[in-house]
Coordinates of C-alpha atoms in Angstrom, one line a residue:
X1 CA -55.5 88.1 -2.5
X2 CA -55.8 84.4 -3.4
X3 CA -52.9 82.0 -4.1
X4 CA -53.1 78.7 -6.0
X5 CA -52.0 75.7 -4.0
X6 CA -50.4 74.3 -7.2
X7 CA -47.8 77.0 -7.3
X8 CA -45.7 75.5 -4.6
X9 CA -46.5 71.9 -5.6
X10 CA -43.5 70.0 -7.1
X11 CA -43.9 68.5 -10.5
X12 CA -44.1 64.7 -10.9
X13 CA -40.6 64.7 -12.4
X14 CA -39.3 66.6 -9.4
X15 CA -40.9 64.2 -7.1
X16 CA -39.4 61.2 -9.0
X17 CA -36.0 62.9 -9.0
X18 CA -36.3 63.2 -5.2
X19 CA -36.9 59.5 -4.7
X20 CA -40.7 59.3 -4.7
X21 CA -41.5 55.7 -5.7
X22 CA -45.0 56.4 -7.0
X23 CA -43.7 59.2 -9.2
X24 CA -40.9 57.1 -10.5
X25 CA -43.4 54.3 -11.4
X26 CA -45.5 56.8 -13.3
X27 CA -42.5 58.1 -15.1
X28 CA -41.8 54.6 -16.4
X29 CA -45.5 53.6 -16.9
X30 CA -46.1 56.5 -19.2
X31 CA -44.5 54.4 -22.0
X32 CA -44.8 50.8 -20.5
X33 CA -48.6 50.7 -19.8
X34 CA -49.7 51.4 -23.4
X35 CA -47.6 48.4 -24.4
X36 CA -49.3 46.0 -22.0
X37 CA -46.7 46.2 -19.2
X38 CA -46.4 48.1 -15.9
X39 CA -43.6 48.8 -13.4
X40 CA -43.8 48.6 -9.6
X41 CA -41.2 50.6 -7.9
X42 CA -39.7 50.2 -4.4
X43 CA -36.4 50.4 -2.5
X44 CA -34.0 47.5 -2.6
X45 CA -31.6 49.3 -0.3
X46 CA -30.5 52.9 0.2
X47 CA -29.7 54.5 -3.1
X48 CA -30.9 51.5 -5.1
X49 CA -34.3 51.2 -6.8
X50 CA -36.1 47.9 -7.2
X51 CA -38.2 47.9 -10.4
X52 CA -40.6 45.0 -10.8
X53 CA -41.9 44.8 -14.4
X54 CA -45.1 42.8 -14.9
X55 CA -45.9 41.4 -18.4
X56 CA -49.0 39.9 -19.8
X57 CA -48.6 36.1 -20.3
X58 CA -48.3 34.8 -23.8
X59 CA -47.5 31.4 -25.2
X60 CA -44.2 32.2 -27.1
X61 CA -42.4 33.7 -24.1
X62 CA -39.6 31.1 -24.2
X63 CA -38.7 32.2 -27.7
X64 CA -38.0 35.8 -26.7
X65 CA -34.4 36.4 -27.5
X66 CA -31.7 37.7 -25.1
X67 CA -31.5 40.8 -27.3
X68 CA -35.2 41.6 -26.5
X69 CA -34.5 41.4 -22.8
X70 CA -31.5 43.6 -23.1
X71 CA -33.5 46.2 -25.0
X72 CA -36.1 46.3 -22.2
X73 CA -33.3 46.6 -19.6
X74 CA -31.6 49.4 -21.6
X75 CA -34.8 51.2 -22.0
X76 CA -35.5 51.2 -18.2
X77 CA -32.0 52.3 -17.4
X78 CA -32.2 55.1 -19.9
X79 CA -35.5 56.3 -18.6
X80 CA -34.2 56.3 -15.0
X81 CA -31.0 58.1 -16.2
X82 CA -33.1 60.8 -17.8
X83 CA -34.4 61.7 -14.4
X84 CA -30.9 62.9 -13.5
X85 CA -31.3 62.1 -9.8
X86 CA -28.4 62.5 -7.4
X87 CA -30.0 59.9 -5.1
X88 CA -30.3 57.0 -7.5
X89 CA -27.0 55.1 -7.9
X90 CA -28.4 51.8 -9.2
X91 CA -31.5 49.7 -10.1
X92 CA -32.4 46.1 -9.6
X93 CA -34.8 45.1 -12.4
X94 CA -36.9 42.0 -12.1
X95 CA -39.5 40.7 -14.6
X96 CA -42.5 38.5 -14.0
X97 CA -46.0 37.7 -15.5
X98 CA -48.9 39.5 -13.9
X99 CA -50.3 37.6 -11.0
X100 CA -47.4 35.1 -10.9
X101 CA -44.8 35.1 -8.1
X102 CA -42.0 33.5 -10.2
X103 CA -39.3 36.0 -11.4
X104 CA -38.4 35.3 -15.0
X105 CA -35.2 37.2 -15.0
X106 CA -33.4 40.0 -13.2
X107 CA -30.5 42.3 -13.5
X108 CA -28.7 44.8 -11.4
X109 CA -27.3 48.0 -13.2
X110 CA -25.4 51.0 -11.8
X111 CA -26.8 54.4 -13.0
X112 CA -24.2 57.1 -13.6
X113 CA -26.4 60.1 -14.0
X114 CA -24.6 63.5 -14.2
X115 CA -26.1 64.7 -10.9
X116 CA -25.0 61.5 -9.1
X117 CA -21.4 61.9 -10.6
X118 CA -21.3 65.5 -9.4
X119 CA -22.4 64.5 -5.9
X120 CA -19.7 61.7 -5.8
X121 CA -17.0 64.1 -7.0
X122 CA -17.8 66.6 -4.3
X123 CA -17.8 63.8 -1.7
X124 CA -14.4 62.6 -2.9
X125 CA -13.0 66.1 -3.0
X126 CA -14.1 66.7 0.6
X127 CA -12.6 63.5 1.8
X128 CA -9.3 64.4 0.1
X129 CA -9.3 67.8 1.8
X130 CA -9.9 66.2 5.2
X131 CA -7.1 63.7 4.7
X132 CA -4.7 66.4 3.6
X133 CA -5.7 68.7 6.5
X134 CA -5.2 65.9 9.0
X135 CA -1.8 65.0 7.6
X136 CA -0.6 68.6 7.7
X137 CA -1.8 69.1 11.2
X138 CA 0.2 66.0 12.2
X139 CA 3.3 67.4 10.4
X140 CA 3.0 70.8 12.1
X141 CA 2.9 69.0 15.5
X142 CA 6.0 67.1 14.6
X143 CA 7.9 70.2 13.5
X144 CA 6.9 72.0 16.7
X145 CA 8.5 69.2 18.7
X146 CA 11.6 69.2 16.5
X147 CA 12.1 72.9 16.9
X148 CA 12.5 72.3 20.6
X149 CA 14.9 69.3 20.2
X150 CA 17.9 70.9 18.2
X151 CA 18.6 72.4 14.8
X152 CA 20.6 69.5 13.4
X153 CA 17.9 66.9 14.0
X154 CA 15.3 69.4 12.8
X155 CA 17.0 69.9 9.5
X156 CA 17.4 66.2 8.9
X157 CA 13.8 65.3 9.5
X158 CA 12.3 68.2 7.8
X159 CA 14.0 67.0 4.5
X160 CA 12.2 63.7 4.9
X161 CA 8.8 65.4 5.6
X162 CA 9.1 67.6 2.5
X163 CA 10.0 64.6 0.4
X164 CA 6.9 62.8 1.6
X165 CA 4.5 65.7 1.2
X166 CA 5.6 66.1 -2.5
X167 CA 4.6 62.6 -3.2
X168 CA 1.2 62.1 -4.9
X169 CA -1.7 61.6 -2.6
X170 CA -3.1 58.8 -4.7
X171 CA -1.6 56.5 -7.2
X172 CA -3.1 56.5 -10.7
X173 CA -2.5 52.7 -11.3
X174 CA -1.3 49.7 -9.5
X175 CA 2.0 48.3 -10.6
X176 CA 3.9 45.4 -9.1
X177 CA 7.2 46.0 -7.6
X178 CA 10.2 46.0 -10.0
X179 CA 11.7 43.2 -7.8
X180 CA 9.4 40.7 -9.4
X181 CA 11.6 40.7 -12.5
X182 CA 14.4 39.4 -10.2
X183 CA 12.6 36.3 -9.1
X184 CA 14.8 34.1 -11.3
X185 CA 17.9 35.6 -9.7
X186 CA 16.4 35.2 -6.3
X187 CA 15.9 31.5 -6.8
X188 CA 19.4 31.1 -8.0
X189 CA 20.9 32.4 -4.8
X190 CA 20.6 36.3 -4.6
X191 CA 19.5 37.3 -1.1
X192 CA 16.8 39.7 -0.1
X193 CA 16.3 41.2 3.3
X194 CA 14.7 38.7 5.7
X195 CA 12.7 41.5 7.3
X196 CA 10.1 44.0 5.9
X197 CA 9.1 47.4 7.3
X198 CA 5.4 47.8 7.5
X199 CA 3.4 50.9 8.4
X200 CA 3.7 50.2 12.1
X201 CA 6.7 47.9 12.6
X202 CA 9.4 45.6 11.1
X203 CA 8.2 42.0 10.6
X204 CA 10.1 38.9 9.5
X205 CA 9.5 37.2 6.2
X206 CA 8.3 33.6 6.5
X207 CA 10.2 31.3 4.3
X208 CA 7.7 28.7 3.0
X209 CA 9.4 25.6 1.7
X210 CA 6.7 23.0 2.2
X211 CA 5.5 22.8 -1.4
X212 CA 4.6 19.9 -3.5
X213 CA 6.9 20.8 -6.4
X214 CA 9.8 23.1 -5.4
X215 CA 11.3 22.9 -8.9
X216 CA 8.2 24.4 -10.6
X217 CA 8.7 28.2 -10.7
X218 CA 4.9 28.8 -10.7
X219 CA 3.5 29.8 -7.4
X220 CA -0.1 28.7 -6.9
X221 CA -2.4 30.4 -4.4
X222 CA -5.9 29.3 -3.4
X223 CA -8.7 31.3 -1.7
X224 CA -12.0 30.1 -0.4
X225 CA -14.9 31.7 1.6
X226 CA -16.3 31.2 5.1
X227 CA -15.2 28.3 7.3
X228 CA -17.0 27.6 10.5
X229 CA -16.0 24.3 12.3
X230 CA -18.7 24.5 15.0
X231 CA -22.4 23.6 15.6
X232 CA -23.8 21.6 12.7
X233 CA -20.3 20.9 11.4
X234 CA -19.2 19.3 14.7
X235 CA -22.4 17.3 14.9
X236 CA -21.8 15.8 11.4
X237 CA -18.0 15.4 11.3
X238 CA -17.3 14.7 15.0
X239 CA -13.6 14.0 15.3
X240 CA -13.0 12.6 11.9
X241 CA -11.0 15.6 10.8
X242 CA -9.2 14.0 7.9
X243 CA -12.5 13.2 6.1
X244 CA -13.3 16.9 5.5
X245 CA -10.7 17.6 2.8
X246 CA -10.4 14.0 1.7
X247 CA -11.7 14.9 -1.8
X248 CA -10.0 18.3 -2.0
X249 CA -6.5 17.6 -3.2
X250 CA -6.3 21.1 -4.8
X251 CA -5.7 22.6 -1.3
X252 CA -2.9 20.2 -0.4
X253 CA -1.2 20.7 -3.8
X254 CA -1.4 24.6 -3.7
X255 CA 1.8 26.4 -2.6
X256 CA -0.3 28.8 -0.4
X257 CA -3.9 28.0 0.5
X258 CA -6.1 30.4 2.5
X259 CA -9.7 30.5 4.0
X260 CA -11.7 32.9 6.1
X261 CA -11.9 31.3 9.6
X262 CA -15.2 32.4 11.0
X263 CA -15.1 31.1 14.5
X264 CA -12.6 31.2 17.4
X265 CA -10.8 27.9 18.3
X266 CA -11.4 28.1 22.0
X267 CA -12.7 26.5 25.1
X268 CA -13.7 29.9 26.6
X269 CA -17.3 30.2 27.9
X270 CA -17.8 34.0 28.1
X271 CA -19.8 35.1 25.1
X272 CA -19.5 38.5 23.5
X273 CA -22.7 40.2 24.7
X274 CA -25.6 41.2 22.4
X275 CA -24.9 38.9 19.5
X276 CA -27.5 36.6 18.0
X277 CA -25.0 33.9 17.1
X278 CA -21.7 33.1 18.9
X279 CA -19.6 30.5 17.2
X280 CA -16.7 28.5 18.6
X281 CA -14.9 25.2 17.8
X282 CA -12.8 23.0 19.9
X283 CA -9.1 23.9 19.5
X284 CA -8.5 20.3 18.3
X285 CA -10.5 21.2 15.2
X286 CA -7.5 23.1 13.9
X287 CA -6.5 19.6 12.6
X288 CA -9.2 20.1 9.8
X289 CA -7.2 23.0 8.5
X290 CA -3.8 21.4 9.0
X291 CA -4.8 18.0 7.3
X292 CA -6.5 19.9 4.5
X293 CA -3.5 21.9 3.5
X294 CA -4.7 25.4 4.7
X295 CA -1.6 27.6 5.2
X296 CA -3.2 30.9 6.1
X297 CA -6.5 32.1 7.6
X298 CA -8.2 35.5 7.7
X299 CA -9.4 36.5 11.2
X300 CA -10.8 39.9 10.3
X301 CA -14.5 39.0 10.5
X302 CA -17.6 39.4 12.7
X303 CA -17.2 36.1 14.6
X304 CA -13.6 36.2 15.6
X305 CA -14.6 38.0 18.9
X306 CA -17.5 35.8 19.7
X307 CA -15.8 34.7 22.9
X308 CA -14.1 38.0 23.6
X309 CA -10.4 38.6 23.9
X310 CA -9.8 35.3 25.7
X311 CA -11.3 33.4 22.8
X312 CA -9.2 35.3 20.2
X313 CA -5.9 34.9 22.1
X314 CA -6.5 31.1 22.4
X315 CA -7.3 31.0 18.7
X316 CA -4.1 32.8 17.7
X317 CA -2.0 30.5 20.0
X318 CA -3.7 27.4 18.5
X319 CA -3.0 28.5 15.0
X320 CA 0.6 29.4 15.8
X321 CA 1.2 26.0 17.4
X322 CA -0.2 24.3 14.3
X323 CA 2.0 26.3 12.0
X324 CA -1.0 28.1 10.3
X325 CA -0.4 31.8 9.5
X326 CA -3.0 34.5 10.3
X327 CA -4.0 38.0 9.4
X328 CA -6.6 40.5 10.5
X329 CA -6.8 40.2 14.2
X330 CA -4.6 40.3 17.3
X331 CA -4.0 41.3 20.9
X332 CA -3.8 44.9 19.9
X333 CA -4.0 47.1 16.7
X334 CA -0.3 46.6 15.9
X335 CA -0.8 42.8 15.7
X336 CA -4.2 43.1 14.0
X337 CA -2.7 45.2 11.2
X338 CA 0.4 43.0 10.9
X339 CA 0.6 41.5 7.4
X340 CA 2.0 38.0 6.7
X341 CA 4.9 38.2 4.4
X342 CA 5.5 34.8 2.8
X343 CA 8.5 34.0 0.5
X344 CA 7.7 31.0 -1.6
X345 CA 9.9 29.9 -4.5
X346 CA 11.6 33.3 -4.5
X347 CA 8.3 35.3 -4.8
X348 CA 7.1 37.4 -1.9
X349 CA 3.5 37.6 -1.2
X350 CA 1.9 39.9 1.4
X351 CA -1.5 39.1 3.0
X352 CA -3.7 41.7 4.7
X353 CA -7.3 41.3 6.2
X354 CA -9.9 43.9 7.2
X355 CA -13.4 44.0 8.6
X356 CA -15.7 46.9 9.8
X357 CA -15.0 48.9 12.9
X358 CA -17.4 47.0 15.2
X359 CA -14.7 44.9 16.9
X360 CA -11.7 47.1 16.1
X361 CA -8.5 46.5 18.1
X362 CA -6.8 49.4 19.8
X363 CA -3.4 50.0 21.3
X364 CA -4.6 48.3 24.5
X365 CA -7.5 46.1 23.4
X366 CA -7.7 42.9 21.3
X367 CA -9.8 42.9 18.2
X368 CA -9.7 43.0 14.4
X369 CA -8.2 45.3 11.8
X370 CA -10.9 47.7 10.8
X371 CA -11.8 48.9 7.3
X372 CA -10.4 52.5 7.3
X373 CA -9.2 53.9 4.0
X374 CA -6.2 55.8 5.4
X375 CA -4.9 52.7 7.2
X376 CA -5.4 50.5 4.2
X377 CA -3.4 52.9 2.1
X378 CA -0.6 53.1 4.7
X379 CA -0.4 49.3 5.0
X380 CA -0.3 48.7 1.2
X381 CA 2.1 51.6 0.4
X382 CA 4.5 50.6 3.1
X383 CA 4.8 47.1 1.5
X384 CA 4.6 47.9 -2.2
X385 CA 8.3 48.2 -2.9
X386 CA 9.4 45.4 -0.6
X387 CA 7.2 42.5 -1.9
X388 CA 6.1 41.1 -5.3
X389 CA 2.4 40.6 -4.7
X390 CA -0.1 42.0 -2.2
X391 CA -3.4 40.2 -1.4
X392 CA -6.1 42.0 0.5
X393 CA -9.0 40.2 2.3
X394 CA -12.3 42.1 3.0
X395 CA -15.0 40.7 5.1
X396 CA -17.8 43.0 4.0
X397 CA -21.2 43.5 2.4
X398 CA -24.7 42.2 3.2
X399 CA -25.6 38.6 3.9
X400 CA -27.4 36.8 1.0
X401 CA -26.8 39.7 -1.3
X402 CA -25.8 38.4 -4.7
X403 CA -24.2 41.8 -5.8
X404 CA -21.8 44.1 -3.9
X405 CA -23.0 47.5 -2.8
X406 CA -21.5 50.5 -4.6
X407 CA -19.4 51.4 -1.6
X408 CA -17.7 48.0 -1.8
X409 CA -16.9 48.5 -5.5
X410 CA -15.4 52.0 -4.7
X411 CA -13.4 50.6 -1.8
X412 CA -12.1 47.7 -3.9
X413 CA -11.0 50.2 -6.6
X414 CA -9.4 52.5 -4.1
X415 CA -7.5 49.5 -2.6
X416 CA -6.2 48.5 -6.1
X417 CA -5.2 52.2 -6.7
X418 CA -3.0 52.0 -3.6
X419 CA -1.1 49.0 -5.0
X420 CA -3.1 45.8 -4.1
X421 CA -2.8 42.9 -6.6
X422 CA -5.6 40.6 -5.6
X423 CA -8.8 41.3 -3.6
X424 CA -10.8 38.5 -2.0
X425 CA -14.1 39.1 -0.3
X426 CA -16.4 37.1 2.0
X427 CA -19.3 37.4 4.4
X428 CA -22.5 37.3 2.2
X429 CA -22.5 33.4 2.4
X430 CA -23.2 33.4 -1.4
X431 CA -21.1 33.7 -4.5
X432 CA -21.0 37.2 -6.1
X433 CA -19.5 38.5 -9.3
X434 CA -15.8 39.2 -10.0
X435 CA -14.2 41.9 -12.1
X436 CA -10.9 43.2 -13.3
X437 CA -10.0 46.7 -12.4
X438 CA -6.7 48.2 -13.7
X439 CA -5.4 44.7 -14.5
X440 CA -6.2 43.4 -11.0
X441 CA -8.8 40.7 -10.1
X442 CA -11.5 41.4 -7.5
X443 CA -13.7 38.6 -6.2
X444 CA -16.4 40.3 -4.2
X445 CA -17.6 37.2 -2.3
X446 CA -16.4 33.6 -2.3
X447 CA -19.6 32.3 -0.5
X448 CA -19.5 29.5 2.1
X449 CA -16.8 26.9 1.9
X450 CA -17.2 24.7 5.1
X451 CA -19.8 26.6 7.1
X452 CA -21.2 24.7 10.1
X453 CA -23.1 27.8 11.4
X454 CA -26.3 26.4 10.0
X455 CA -27.6 22.9 9.4
X456 CA -27.4 23.1 5.6
X457 CA -24.5 20.8 4.7
X458 CA -25.0 20.5 0.9
X459 CA -24.4 23.4 -1.3
X460 CA -22.4 24.8 -4.2
X461 CA -19.5 27.3 -4.0
X462 CA -16.2 28.0 -5.7
X463 CA -12.5 28.5 -5.0
X464 CA -10.3 31.2 -6.5
X465 CA -7.0 30.0 -7.9
X466 CA -4.2 32.4 -8.7
X467 CA -1.0 31.2 -10.4
X468 CA 2.0 33.5 -10.3
X469 CA 5.0 33.2 -12.7
X470 CA 7.5 35.8 -13.5
X471 CA 5.5 38.9 -14.6
X472 CA 2.0 37.4 -14.9
X473 CA -0.8 36.0 -12.9
X474 CA -3.4 33.4 -14.1
X475 CA -6.8 33.7 -12.4
X476 CA -9.6 31.2 -12.5
X477 CA -12.5 29.9 -10.5
X478 CA -12.8 26.2 -9.6
X479 CA -16.4 25.1 -9.1
X480 CA -16.9 23.2 -5.9
X481 CA -19.7 20.9 -4.6
X482 CA -20.0 20.6 -0.8
X483 CA -21.7 17.5 0.4
X484 CA -21.9 16.8 4.2
X485 CA -19.5 19.6 4.8
X486 CA -16.9 18.0 2.4
X487 CA -15.9 20.1 -0.5
X488 CA -14.9 18.6 -3.9
X489 CA -14.0 20.3 -7.2
X490 CA -16.4 19.3 -10.0
X491 CA -16.1 19.6 -13.8
X492 CA -18.3 19.2 -16.9
X493 CA -21.8 20.4 -17.0
X494 CA -22.1 20.4 -13.2
X495 CA -19.0 22.6 -13.0
X496 CA -20.3 24.9 -15.7
X497 CA -23.6 25.3 -13.9
X498 CA -21.9 26.5 -10.8
X499 CA -19.6 28.9 -12.6
X500 CA -22.5 30.4 -14.5
X501 CA -23.6 32.0 -11.2
X502 CA -20.4 34.0 -11.1
X503 CA -20.7 34.8 -14.8
X504 CA -24.3 36.1 -14.5
X505 CA -23.5 38.1 -11.4
X506 CA -20.4 39.7 -13.0
X507 CA -22.3 41.4 -15.9
X508 CA -22.7 44.6 -14.0
X509 CA -19.0 45.3 -14.1
X510 CA -17.2 47.3 -16.8
X511 CA -14.7 44.4 -17.2
X512 CA -16.0 41.1 -15.8
X513 CA -13.4 38.6 -14.8
X514 CA -13.3 35.8 -17.4
X515 CA -12.2 32.5 -16.0
X516 CA -9.5 31.6 -16.7
X517 CA -7.7 34.9 -17.4
X518 CA -4.0 35.9 -17.7
X519 CA -3.1 39.3 -16.3
X520 CA 0.2 41.1 -16.7
X521 CA 2.0 42.3 -13.6
X522 CA 3.3 45.4 -15.2
X523 CA 0.9 46.6 -17.9
X524 CA -2.8 46.8 -17.3
X525 CA -4.7 44.8 -20.0
X526 CA -6.9 47.0 -22.2
X527 CA -10.6 47.0 -21.0
X528 CA -13.1 46.1 -23.7
X529 CA -14.5 49.2 -25.3
X530 CA -18.1 50.0 -24.3
X531 CA -20.5 50.7 -27.1
X532 CA -23.2 53.3 -27.0
X533 CA -26.5 52.1 -25.5
X534 CA -29.1 50.9 -28.0
X535 CA -31.8 53.4 -27.5
X536 CA -34.9 52.2 -29.3
X537 CA -36.6 54.6 -31.7
X538 CA -39.7 52.8 -33.1
X539 CA -42.4 50.6 -31.8
X540 CA -42.4 47.0 -32.7
X541 CA -45.1 44.5 -33.6
X542 CA -47.9 45.0 -31.1
X543 CA -48.0 41.2 -30.6
X544 CA -44.6 41.4 -29.1
X545 CA -44.9 42.9 -25.6
X546 CA -41.4 44.4 -25.7
X547 CA -41.7 48.1 -26.3
X548 CA -39.2 48.4 -29.1
X549 CA -37.6 46.4 -31.8
X550 CA -34.3 44.6 -31.2
X551 CA -31.0 44.8 -33.1
X552 CA -30.0 42.0 -35.4
X553 CA -27.3 41.0 -33.0
X554 CA -27.4 40.7 -29.2
X555 CA -25.8 43.6 -27.5
X556 CA -23.3 43.2 -24.6
X557 CA -25.2 43.2 -21.2
X558 CA -25.1 46.7 -19.8
X559 CA -23.0 47.0 -16.7
X560 CA -23.6 50.6 -16.0
X561 CA -25.5 53.4 -17.6
X562 CA -24.6 55.3 -19.5
X563 CA -21.3 54.3 -21.0
X564 CA -18.6 57.0 -20.9
X565 CA -18.8 57.6 -24.7
X566 CA -22.6 58.2 -24.7
X567 CA -23.8 61.8 -25.0
X568 CA -25.4 63.4 -21.9
X569 CA -28.9 64.6 -22.8
X570 CA -30.6 67.1 -20.6
X571 CA -33.2 65.6 -18.3
X572 CA -36.8 66.4 -19.4
X573 CA -39.2 68.3 -17.2
X574 CA -42.9 68.5 -16.8
X575 CA -44.8 71.5 -15.5
X576 CA -48.3 69.9 -15.2
X577 CA -49.2 67.1 -12.8
X578 CA -49.3 63.7 -14.4
X579 CA -52.7 61.9 -14.3
X580 CA -53.1 59.5 -11.5
X581 CA -50.1 60.8 -9.4
X582 CA -50.9 62.9 -6.4
X583 CA -48.0 65.2 -5.7
X584 CA -46.6 64.8 -2.3
X585 CA -43.6 66.1 -0.3
X586 CA -40.3 64.7 -1.5
X587 CA -39.3 61.6 0.5
X588 CA -35.7 62.4 1.0
X589 CA -34.3 61.6 4.4
X590 CA -31.1 63.2 5.9
X591 CA -28.0 62.0 4.2
X592 CA -29.4 62.1 0.7
X593 CA -30.4 58.4 0.3
X594 CA -33.6 56.8 -0.7
X595 CA -35.6 55.4 2.2
X596 CA -36.9 51.9 1.5
X597 CA -40.7 51.9 1.3
X598 CA -43.3 49.3 0.3
X599 CA -43.7 48.8 -3.4
X600 CA -46.5 50.9 -4.7
X601 CA -48.6 50.1 -7.7
X602 CA -48.7 52.7 -10.4
X603 CA -51.7 54.9 -10.8
X604 CA -54.5 53.4 -12.9

């Protein structure tokens, strides 16, 4: 009996759906190549495709409208979405001329295929079951102990446990504490407790009275990115600490100004082993922060432990002596998770900071506060009814990446769901986009602010300014030029040029943050309604290399595909091998993610 070898051979569509780059390229080129274009497909990162579209050069390229570009992007997204792959969560589309290295334009888009959504739903459901099981196990242990300690105490505590277990596991929206409506009364003399109960302990509230204009009810907050006062910074600035912030009055005028301090202030000499870069600055360099008007620093980052526990402990003492508040690291996990609660002009702002688990503190070991969802939820929920605003710092993501990874977006949304009001990110060393989720601003990366870790002392960045008054917050980005490690806010065309980076990198979000923007503390602003994708239906003029005609007006840039309102067509299938594509085993590694491979050219 003879068997055909093609019976067990997967179809090209199945190969493409399993993450085979060559098959995906063929899937796209079936339509692109007859129109004078071709797509090269590779892996930008796990779960994200990199699609490089090559065009034939023509003289009138500069006159191609933005609508034509959007049509091409939407077509590619729709084509990938039709595959209905559970492995593909996003695409990075870049366009260039054949044989030319220069990229003409690029865009990142999240792909919400039905198979991907189903996989994410199952993952979230499993995590929820794990959290609930863990919580119930802990409760059973507690009840077992109480049964042995007396019936009166048992009855009292069981009532509290039952009340807690009936509370919802997750909040559906983030709403600021009702106490915010009492800020006017607070300023007029009503008292609030001077201590706040957190998830682990009771902490005092810091009364911040050193403000420029105490009679102005508006509270202004500033946030910048990475600050490293070592290496090239020390060589350039020396001991002239006042010069650094000489042109940055905005920091001295803000009521509360914050940065991410990315080096210990220590004279310790024992480096953390196994690191490529170990930063430290002389403790005297704290004067840079003090003279500049910095009130708080985030220490939850990958360089705080560069000189081990001794370096961290000297850093915290140096900051405390200088009167600069700190979050995100400490001599043990209790101190590392400890928030800073600051009362300024009658409004209470809580600050938290988190980094990955690499240098996590424990009960007996110094370190940082790790990014763990259950702890983040505990920290925020314990504070929510006792403060007016909650600010969360995340040191996260990939260096030099201009867009956040999907897990960062999910974590940011989760954090807002728990009750956070402002999320500030750093670590990539470049500016990323910003969005509004459920009425709350999320700035994914503030880039470098004063970063002496490399010799590049001239660059552009931005500062996030948040103004709080009564029941509203006003959010905006201030464009900043850094020259010789000295930042300065700029305006006009130069400022708009810097801000355009944030605007361009925010288009992937459902509701990009518009700067400036006023957000209500109680009611989430209505997100703009997404329109159905423009799916082209007829070829255009052959002289125009774009595959389809454009609408009369430019559509909004796609941030994810498809919009919620779009119908969900069934993915098409093929039963015969496509010409030029040799079927091969699906390249799906354990874990269900795409493995980065070299970009392959499509079959001729």
